[in-house]
Amino acid sequence: MKKSFFVTYKNPLLVLILLILAGGIYSYTKIQSALFPQITFPKIKIIADAGQQPVNQMTVGVTKVLEDAVKRVPDLQVLKSTTSRGSCEISAFMDWNVNVDLAKQQIESSVNEVRNQLPTDVGISVEKMNPSILPVMGYSLNSSSKDPIALKQLALYTIKPFLSQVAGVSEVRIIGGQDKEFRVIMNRAMMGRLGITPASVEQAINTSNFIKSNGYSSDFRYLYLTLTDAQIRNESQLKSLVVSNNGNRIILLSDIAQINIHNAKQYIKVNANGQESILIAVIQQPNVNVVDLSKAMEAKIAELQKTLPKDIVLKPYYVQADFVNDSIKSVTDALWIGLILAIIVAIIFLRSWKASAVILITIPITLSLTMLVLYTMGQTFNIMTLGAIAAAIGLIIDDAIVVVEQIHRTHEEHPEESSKTLVQKAINYLLKAMVGSSLSTIVIFLPFMLMSGVAGAYFKVMTDTMIITLVCSFFATWILLPIVYLLLSSGKKKEQDLRHHDVKERKWVGFFIRKPLFSYVFIIILIILTVIILPNISTGFLPDMDEGSIVLDYNSPPGTSLEETDRELKEVEKIITSTPEVQAYSRRTGTQMGFFITEPNREII
């Protein structure tokens, strides 16, 4: 008699099982975690800032020039622009098959070619759109003793460099706060007597505030770099600025003007937890594990707190890793619930602890093989991959139960034979059905791979993960599950167990087979219910997600000043602070979270 495949290769397959389990554990610890898949959309955004230029001049002198430059880039599909006072936002939608990095370089090259046609003081930023441009962590910075100017200086020159040292951080953005400016109030009468004009004062200030290298100087064995440092850093230096020196008299700026320190004009306002604040947004590098980044950032902030003054409060208001951890936990919970239910089903219907143990061991093998393949393909844990694994857990358990049940049934039909021959017989009998069942399930997801656009990019990740999981489940139950069953089989049978069991006919099954009319009626009822219910089911791009946060967008009438918008939103803040369920909140007026231009009348909470 030909020896069973599973008996012949039992030891090599057992080694393969151990390698798969070890590889799965290793892959699980190494796979990156993120909220969304790292998909770079074929969209490149250009933002130009030209100060206080009026809209009409901005449209003709900046937006139109940039649009003409971007139109020369190949594979451009759609070009959209928004122009406001002093700024414009241009969105270039490329073909989905284009290399986005190359397209970005081509756009930057085209923009640089028309630089001489733009105003000299215009600033231009070009970014490709992907999830990594959004903050993954946010902190509010408050102090009871420091004024907004000093607090922003602390954020810019102490906190930002310190947090930027964390591995995986792409950028630390400082939002809000106040900047310091010096106001020179001229004394016209004194200027008239001394023959000083406003233009000469402006020229003196512009030509004095600089630092310049004068070359090198050698002295014995040392080489010195000589500098002229004429930077104005404080009020006393500005007062001592020489406006005129005609050889007879030196006229200082303090002789003809009064210098005051004021807060610079702000076009954004930030509040957090009921008081004016500074927000610190942490941007991650692409393909960085957001969970590991969050842990490293927490440790870095704990280290930073030891060096900051006691009254400085650095409080998180958004941590994306918490939501990712909740997603991973939900998949883990689904796995454990599925395992428990599978074991209960096996015990109740198969009345076998061995069958339950086989299922319990096979499912981790399948998941380990899935993790190994996902890690090899460079996938990450995100809402799409985790959702696909959670949805496939039921199918994984079903595959294991079907194979174990067939082996168990073959034992009942042939109790005189040993497990070594029965396992091969059961797998041969079930193989065609297993292949057909797996292929029919996989084929359902193939149309999702043909989807295009943003939805297609996201669903391709989910479809790939689902197909990988189902294929791994098929091979694990076909080749590896019988090995687990043989390992748990002692090879000896008690005499009372060696009884032939006839397979009992299910009367309700025979009833529907003999009278198919009832089956047809039931099928028609299901079709009618599907036609009625399907149009009433709500649709959406992504499932409802609860990050434990609420985003409130607020638009006051166009033209509303920043101060008026801030006054109106303070009334909203009273409602928020009076709600006991709110732990922390932040408010941005005149700015948004992403790469956008924002008017002073727009708000996000």
XYZ file of C-alpha atoms in Angstrom:
605
model
C 0.000 0.000 0.000
C 1.326 3.414 -0.954
C 2.492 5.371 2.047
C 0.579 8.532 2.967
C 2.130 11.863 1.926
C 1.565 13.266 5.393
C 3.279 10.270 7.022
C 6.230 10.338 4.611
C 6.921 14.067 5.059
C 5.693 14.433 8.622
C 8.991 15.629 10.098
C 9.861 18.163 7.340
C 6.349 19.588 7.498
C 6.591 19.801 11.283
C 9.800 21.828 10.892
C 7.969 24.020 8.363
C 5.182 24.630 10.900
C 7.702 25.719 13.529
C 9.438 28.012 11.016
C 6.106 29.565 10.020
C 5.196 30.215 13.664
C 8.603 31.775 14.360
C 8.450 33.843 11.165
C 4.916 34.990 11.959
C 5.901 36.183 15.430
C 8.925 38.005 13.999
C 6.841 39.592 11.229
C 4.177 40.687 13.717
C 6.775 42.599 15.730
C 8.295 44.210 12.618
C 5.251 45.178 10.553
C 4.709 48.943 10.636
C 1.444 50.329 12.044
C -0.491 53.302 10.677
C -4.048 54.574 10.518
C -4.290 54.488 6.704
C -2.273 52.660 4.036
C 0.729 54.636 2.806
C -0.825 55.540 -0.537
C 0.541 58.494 -2.468
C -2.318 59.944 -4.477
C -1.557 61.338 -7.953
C -2.195 64.831 -6.666
C 0.450 67.505 -6.227
C -0.357 70.780 -4.528
C 1.419 74.107 -5.024
C 0.906 76.921 -2.510
C 2.257 80.425 -3.165
C 2.418 83.141 -0.491
C 2.918 86.724 -1.657
C 2.151 88.695 1.489
C -0.720 91.195 1.164
C -1.155 91.226 -2.614
C -4.779 91.967 -3.669
C -6.762 89.127 -5.249
C -6.836 90.606 -8.773
C -3.095 91.182 -8.873
C -2.482 87.786 -7.252
C -4.561 86.049 -9.922
C -2.779 87.681 -12.845
C 0.744 87.954 -11.465
C 1.062 84.645 -9.587
C -1.743 82.124 -10.126
C -1.912 82.455 -13.921
C 1.883 82.277 -14.251
C 2.090 79.141 -12.113
C -0.822 77.501 -13.920
C 0.863 78.027 -17.292
C 4.063 76.501 -15.930
C 2.346 73.443 -14.426
C 0.364 72.783 -17.627
C 3.615 71.897 -19.393
C 4.104 68.846 -17.160
C 3.206 65.548 -18.923
C 0.407 63.239 -17.665
C -1.502 66.158 -16.143
C -5.235 65.373 -16.027
C -6.937 68.240 -14.159
C -5.674 71.562 -12.791
C -7.614 73.446 -10.107
C -6.697 76.663 -8.326
C -7.975 78.836 -5.499
C -6.780 82.429 -5.106
C -7.214 84.689 -2.108
C -5.537 87.823 -0.874
C -1.790 87.227 -0.835
C -1.950 83.461 -1.500
C -3.001 80.862 -4.037
C -3.441 77.102 -3.955
C -3.033 75.013 -7.123
C -3.928 71.313 -7.234
C -2.483 69.247 -10.083
C -4.238 65.893 -10.584
C -1.981 63.471 -12.461
C -2.654 60.156 -14.170
C -2.904 57.244 -11.702
C -0.115 55.360 -13.471
C 2.359 58.225 -13.234
C 5.439 58.253 -10.986
C 4.363 60.901 -8.461
C 7.901 61.629 -7.259
C 9.041 62.279 -10.820
C 5.945 64.405 -11.502
C 6.699 66.498 -8.411
C 10.244 67.120 -9.628
C 8.941 68.127 -13.065
C 6.481 70.585 -11.494
C 9.200 72.082 -9.286
C 11.437 72.440 -12.357
C 8.651 74.182 -14.314
C 7.958 76.522 -11.399
C 11.655 77.434 -11.105
C 11.730 78.313 -14.806
C 9.120 81.064 -14.279
C 10.551 82.370 -11.003
C 11.754 85.554 -12.682
C 8.164 86.330 -13.757
C 6.877 86.210 -10.163
C 7.161 88.855 -7.428
C 10.520 88.737 -5.693
C 9.086 88.078 -2.229
C 6.744 85.213 -3.187
C 7.260 81.925 -1.346
C 6.320 78.664 -3.089
C 5.803 75.205 -1.535
C 5.190 71.997 -3.512
C 3.935 68.822 -1.824
C 2.599 65.466 -2.969
C -0.562 64.318 -1.204
C -0.322 61.273 1.064
C -1.373 60.502 4.663
C 2.111 61.308 6.009
C 1.562 65.069 5.560
C -1.017 65.034 8.381
C -0.028 65.148 12.063
C -0.004 61.853 13.957
C 0.364 63.538 17.363
C -0.580 66.928 18.715
C 0.276 68.716 21.959
C -0.869 71.992 23.471
C 1.688 74.230 25.208
C 0.578 76.563 28.003
C 2.210 78.598 30.740
C 0.883 80.648 33.637
C 3.918 82.936 33.851
C 5.357 83.315 30.339
C 3.824 85.725 27.834
C 2.879 84.416 24.326
C 6.082 85.806 22.784
C 8.391 84.076 25.270
C 6.332 80.883 25.053
C 6.708 80.734 21.273
C 10.453 81.353 21.575
C 10.607 78.396 23.972
C 8.624 76.239 21.531
C 10.762 77.196 18.517
C 14.241 77.059 20.014
C 13.946 74.513 22.833
C 11.006 72.134 22.384
C 11.045 71.778 18.587
C 14.767 70.844 18.255
C 14.460 68.462 21.202
C 11.436 66.584 19.805
C 12.944 66.514 16.301
C 15.615 64.139 17.633
C 13.079 61.293 17.878
C 13.641 58.688 15.167
C 10.873 58.705 12.563
C 9.895 62.368 12.995
C 9.724 64.225 9.697
C 8.738 67.642 11.041
C 7.622 69.358 14.225
C 5.251 72.234 13.444
C 4.684 75.113 15.829
C 1.211 76.608 15.355
C 0.048 79.796 17.040
C 1.774 82.020 19.576
C 2.916 85.605 19.178
C 5.914 87.130 17.397
C 7.714 90.239 18.602
C 8.075 93.350 16.458
C 9.633 96.807 17.024
C 7.576 99.830 16.048
C 9.455 103.024 15.200
C 7.296 106.128 15.799
C 9.098 109.064 14.154
C 9.246 112.582 15.506
C 8.535 114.724 12.428
C 9.583 117.988 14.032
C 12.965 116.628 15.116
C 13.502 114.977 11.737
C 12.744 118.260 9.983
C 15.260 120.167 12.089
C 17.967 117.553 11.472
C 17.186 117.067 7.790
C 16.340 113.375 8.119
C 13.756 111.815 5.812
C 11.733 108.594 6.410
C 13.465 107.044 3.408
C 16.903 107.576 4.957
C 15.683 105.964 8.212
C 14.371 102.939 6.311
C 17.633 102.655 4.404
C 19.679 102.834 7.616
C 17.647 100.024 9.199
C 17.794 97.806 6.102
C 21.551 98.261 5.598
C 22.458 97.762 9.263
C 20.698 94.514 10.179
C 23.144 91.963 8.697
C 26.015 89.603 9.410
C 28.864 89.363 6.899
C 32.144 87.505 6.570
C 35.202 89.708 6.013
C 37.619 86.916 5.209
C 40.415 85.296 7.188
C 43.237 86.553 9.376
C 46.380 84.605 10.291
C 48.071 85.026 13.636
C 51.035 82.757 14.355
C 49.708 79.187 14.206
C 45.983 80.040 14.117
C 43.587 81.057 11.341
C 40.697 83.352 12.341
C 37.436 84.046 10.534
C 36.521 87.727 10.787
C 32.862 88.765 10.814
C 30.907 91.986 10.855
C 27.860 91.385 13.036
C 25.364 94.247 12.750
C 22.248 92.264 13.685
C 19.625 94.046 15.784
C 18.489 91.736 18.552
C 16.934 93.976 21.187
C 15.474 97.408 21.828
C 18.688 99.044 23.052
C 20.585 98.041 19.898
C 17.799 99.476 17.736
C 17.879 102.737 19.683
C 21.664 102.952 19.177
C 21.337 102.527 15.406
C 23.228 105.295 13.539
C 20.900 107.039 11.103
C 23.301 109.768 9.962
C 26.957 110.586 10.479
C 28.068 113.703 8.570
C 31.334 114.156 10.441
C 29.927 116.871 12.672
C 27.228 114.964 14.462
C 26.105 111.367 14.885
C 22.319 111.018 14.851
C 20.939 107.912 16.487
C 17.491 106.449 15.870
C 16.497 107.228 19.456
C 17.139 110.959 18.731
C 14.400 111.182 16.133
C 11.991 108.367 17.024
C 10.335 106.469 19.827
C 10.794 102.665 19.778
C 8.087 100.415 21.221
C 7.796 96.625 21.416
C 4.471 95.165 20.261
C 3.006 91.828 19.276
C 3.248 91.289 15.532
C 0.067 91.128 13.473
C -1.310 87.585 13.582
C -3.476 85.902 10.967
C -4.122 82.763 12.970
C -5.259 82.272 16.539
C -4.940 79.086 18.570
C -6.741 78.166 21.776
C -6.498 74.980 23.797
C -8.450 73.945 26.874
C -9.973 77.383 27.369
C -6.901 79.588 26.994
C -4.674 81.002 24.285
C -2.090 78.370 23.512
C 0.535 77.028 21.134
C -0.002 73.760 19.297
C 2.862 71.391 18.545
C 2.071 69.010 15.665
C 4.309 65.985 15.014
C 4.563 64.770 11.390
C 5.917 61.274 10.809
C 8.205 60.105 8.061
C 6.643 57.795 5.438
C 6.553 54.082 6.353
C 7.262 54.717 10.047
C 5.509 52.673 12.725
C 3.187 55.203 14.350
C 2.871 53.092 17.525
C 6.646 52.950 18.054
C 6.890 56.655 17.217
C 4.239 57.471 19.807
C 6.068 55.503 22.518
C 9.378 57.156 21.668
C 7.722 60.595 21.701
C 6.153 59.960 25.107
C 9.558 59.003 26.522
C 11.163 62.091 24.939
C 8.504 64.415 26.350
C 8.917 62.885 29.805
C 12.636 63.653 29.501
C 11.873 67.181 28.261
C 9.515 67.931 31.152
C 12.417 67.561 33.586
C 14.202 70.541 31.994
C 11.196 72.842 31.471
C 9.959 75.331 34.081
C 7.364 73.963 36.491
C 4.513 76.083 35.115
C 4.962 74.834 31.521
C 2.139 72.414 30.648
C 2.604 70.156 27.608
C -0.620 68.190 27.165
C -1.586 65.833 24.294
C -4.842 66.529 22.486
C -4.495 63.987 19.643
C -2.553 60.701 19.489
C -3.241 58.626 16.373
C -1.462 55.593 17.848
C -4.299 55.162 20.365
C -6.756 54.542 17.542
C -4.339 52.152 15.792
C -3.889 50.215 19.035
C -7.667 50.017 19.431
C -7.938 48.639 15.878
C -5.309 45.978 16.583
C -7.071 45.130 19.832
C -10.415 44.749 18.034
C -8.846 42.270 15.578
C -7.276 40.385 18.488
C -10.633 40.275 20.274
C -12.310 39.001 17.099
C -9.662 36.283 16.837
C -10.130 35.103 20.415
C -13.918 35.158 20.126
C -13.664 33.176 16.882
C -11.337 30.639 18.472
C -13.607 30.138 21.462
C -16.699 29.745 19.278
C -14.860 27.325 16.982
C -13.806 25.192 19.938
C -17.352 25.197 21.328
C -18.719 24.136 17.928
C -16.132 21.370 17.647
C -16.884 20.084 21.153
C -20.675 20.196 20.763
C -20.966 18.771 17.253
C -17.841 16.608 16.955
C -17.627 15.713 20.651
C -13.854 15.626 20.407
C -11.259 17.515 22.390
C -8.627 16.488 19.838
C -10.587 18.137 17.035
C -10.831 21.315 19.110
C -7.092 21.266 19.800
C -6.324 20.848 16.088
C -8.432 23.918 15.266
C -6.827 25.882 18.095
C -3.326 25.154 16.748
C -4.117 25.525 13.031
C -5.533 29.057 13.237
C -2.308 30.616 14.692
C -0.355 28.779 11.959
C -2.573 30.338 9.282
C -2.275 33.808 10.787
C 1.509 33.438 11.154
C 1.790 32.501 7.482
C -0.375 35.511 6.597
C 1.810 37.864 8.678
C 4.920 36.476 7.013
C 3.561 37.117 3.511
C 2.280 40.615 4.417
C 5.658 41.556 5.879
C 7.460 40.233 2.785
C 5.192 42.334 0.547
C 5.833 45.472 2.629
C 2.261 45.897 3.905
C 1.418 47.699 7.150
C -1.175 47.303 9.874
C -3.914 49.812 9.048
C -7.699 49.976 8.951
C -7.747 48.203 5.574
C -5.390 45.303 6.324
C -6.707 44.812 9.854
C -10.287 44.964 8.601
C -9.521 42.343 5.948
C -7.898 40.018 8.504
C -10.817 40.482 10.911
C -13.296 39.685 8.127
C -11.284 36.618 7.049
C -11.021 35.110 10.532
C -14.447 33.509 10.144
C -13.402 31.958 6.816
C -10.131 30.710 8.357
C -12.007 29.024 11.175
C -14.549 27.620 8.727
C -11.790 26.019 6.603
C -10.280 24.393 9.677
C -13.621 23.114 10.954
C -14.562 21.630 7.550
C -11.298 19.666 7.254
C -11.349 18.464 10.867
C -15.004 17.446 10.527
C -14.206 15.442 7.373
C -11.333 13.631 9.095
C -13.579 12.957 12.091
C -16.356 11.663 9.834
C -13.930 9.375 7.988
C -12.897 7.959 11.375
C -16.532 7.176 12.154
C -17.058 5.491 8.788
C -13.823 3.460 8.991
C -13.019 2.960 12.696
C -10.839 -0.088 11.953
C -8.249 2.001 10.047
C -5.501 4.064 11.644
C -5.227 7.840 11.517
C -2.217 7.621 9.193
C -4.336 6.248 6.345
C -7.593 7.992 7.218
C -6.114 11.506 7.114
C -4.877 11.025 3.549
C -8.224 9.509 2.514
C -10.171 12.419 4.044
C -7.986 15.082 2.374
C -8.202 13.363 -1.029
C -11.977 13.206 -0.720
C -12.256 16.896 0.250
C -9.509 18.449 -1.914
C -11.642 19.333 -4.940
C -14.309 20.892 -2.732
C -11.643 22.848 -0.838
C -10.143 24.211 -4.065
C -13.554 25.162 -5.445
C -14.665 26.778 -2.186
C -11.460 28.836 -1.836
C -11.451 29.935 -5.475
C -15.127 30.943 -5.380
C -14.425 33.131 -2.338
C -11.288 34.671 -3.864
C -13.034 35.419 -7.170
C -15.519 37.632 -5.302
C -12.711 40.072 -4.462
C -11.100 40.217 -7.905
C -13.435 42.980 -9.238
C -12.228 45.249 -6.421
C -8.755 45.105 -7.964
C -10.156 46.680 -11.141
C -11.405 49.752 -9.299
C -9.608 53.024 -10.048
C -9.196 56.310 -8.254
C -8.925 56.839 -4.510
C -11.418 54.079 -3.693
C -9.485 51.631 -5.871
C -6.192 52.470 -4.156
C -7.646 51.773 -0.711
C -9.674 48.710 -1.661
C -6.697 47.164 -3.458
C -4.886 47.015 -0.116
C -7.906 45.358 1.514
C -8.409 42.952 -1.416
C -4.748 41.915 -1.495
C -4.809 41.215 2.241
C -8.036 39.209 1.994
C -6.736 37.097 -0.907
C -3.412 36.492 0.860
C -5.238 35.405 4.019
C -7.549 33.021 2.147
C -4.697 31.460 0.140
C -2.666 30.992 3.330
C -5.724 29.440 4.984
C -6.105 26.987 2.099
C -2.493 25.794 2.221
C -2.467 25.637 6.028
C -5.606 23.486 6.208
C -4.655 21.353 3.182
C -1.029 20.554 4.053
C -0.325 21.549 7.664
C -3.561 20.760 9.520
C -3.255 16.973 8.850
C 0.234 17.047 10.379
C -1.170 18.661 13.537
C -3.912 16.014 13.610
C -1.389 13.198 13.314
C 0.755 14.677 16.087
C -2.244 14.654 18.432
C -3.221 11.094 17.471
C -1.853 8.376 19.722
C -2.298 5.666 17.097
C -4.083 3.385 19.584
C -7.834 2.853 19.839
C -9.867 1.433 22.653
C -11.990 -1.561 21.716
C -15.263 0.148 22.471
C -14.340 2.983 20.112
C -13.852 0.631 17.152
C -17.510 0.603 16.144
C -18.788 1.430 12.706
C -20.944 4.572 12.651
C -23.476 4.964 9.899
C -23.993 8.489 8.671
C -27.516 9.472 9.635
C -29.745 11.043 7.047
C -31.030 14.500 7.922
C -34.752 14.428 7.293
C -35.069 18.162 6.629
C -32.359 17.937 3.958
C -34.128 15.098 2.225
C -37.421 16.982 2.383
C -36.041 19.946 0.398
C -34.319 17.605 -2.077
C -37.485 15.640 -2.781
C -39.651 18.764 -2.937
C -37.494 21.453 -4.629
C -40.505 23.751 -5.066
C -40.128 24.903 -1.456
C -36.442 25.642 -2.084
C -37.298 27.736 -5.141
C -39.915 29.695 -3.183
C -37.411 30.370 -0.410
C -34.818 31.564 -2.962
C -37.348 33.890 -4.604
C -38.237 35.360 -1.199
C -34.541 36.050 -0.525
C -34.152 37.757 -3.920
C -37.193 39.983 -3.290
C -35.891 40.932 0.182
C -32.493 41.764 -1.345
C -34.062 44.044 -3.946
C -36.085 45.833 -1.243
C -33.366 46.148 1.407
C -30.268 46.864 -0.716
C -31.257 50.410 -1.875
C -32.006 51.392 1.737
C -28.594 50.430 3.081
C -26.380 53.427 3.807
C -23.220 53.728 1.729
C -19.855 55.365 2.304
C -16.206 55.244 1.272
C -14.861 54.151 4.679
C -16.680 52.568 7.625
C -17.627 54.741 10.576
C -14.615 55.110 12.849
C -14.519 56.339 16.412
C -11.179 57.909 17.258
C -12.644 59.353 20.435
C -12.532 62.840 18.917
C -14.922 65.229 17.184
C -13.897 67.709 14.465
C -15.988 70.871 14.148
C -15.550 73.092 11.079
C -16.770 76.669 11.432
C -17.104 79.306 8.706
C -18.097 82.838 9.583
C -19.314 85.180 6.795
C -16.612 86.047 4.205
C -14.636 89.122 5.167
C -15.070 88.578 8.913
C -11.971 89.634 10.820
C -9.884 87.239 12.855
C -10.838 89.035 16.068
C -14.580 88.761 15.386
C -14.309 85.094 14.458
C -12.338 84.504 17.654
C -15.001 86.301 19.705
C -17.766 84.158 18.232
C -15.849 80.934 18.831
C -15.238 81.775 22.474
C -18.973 81.273 22.966
C -18.614 77.808 21.446
C -15.698 77.118 23.768
C -17.917 77.813 26.769
C -20.189 74.988 25.656
C -17.236 72.660 25.084
C -15.600 73.357 28.448
C -18.931 72.850 30.236
C -19.255 69.347 28.773
C -17.800 66.921 31.355
C -16.997 64.225 28.761
C -14.457 66.483 27.006
C -10.918 65.723 28.202
C -9.014 68.134 25.946
C -9.601 70.226 22.863
C -7.785 72.623 20.557
C -9.025 75.410 18.281
C -7.357 76.820 15.177
C -8.672 79.995 13.605
C -7.258 80.903 10.206
C -5.393 77.639 9.684
C -6.136 73.973 9.051
C -4.454 70.655 9.794
C -3.266 69.854 6.268
C -1.533 71.573 3.374
C -4.156 74.255 2.580
C -4.591 78.007 2.411
C -7.089 79.226 4.990
C -8.950 82.493 5.452
C -9.259 84.194 8.882
C -13.005 83.442 8.932
C -12.454 79.678 8.850
C -12.135 77.564 11.961
C -11.452 73.984 13.007
C -11.995 72.594 16.509
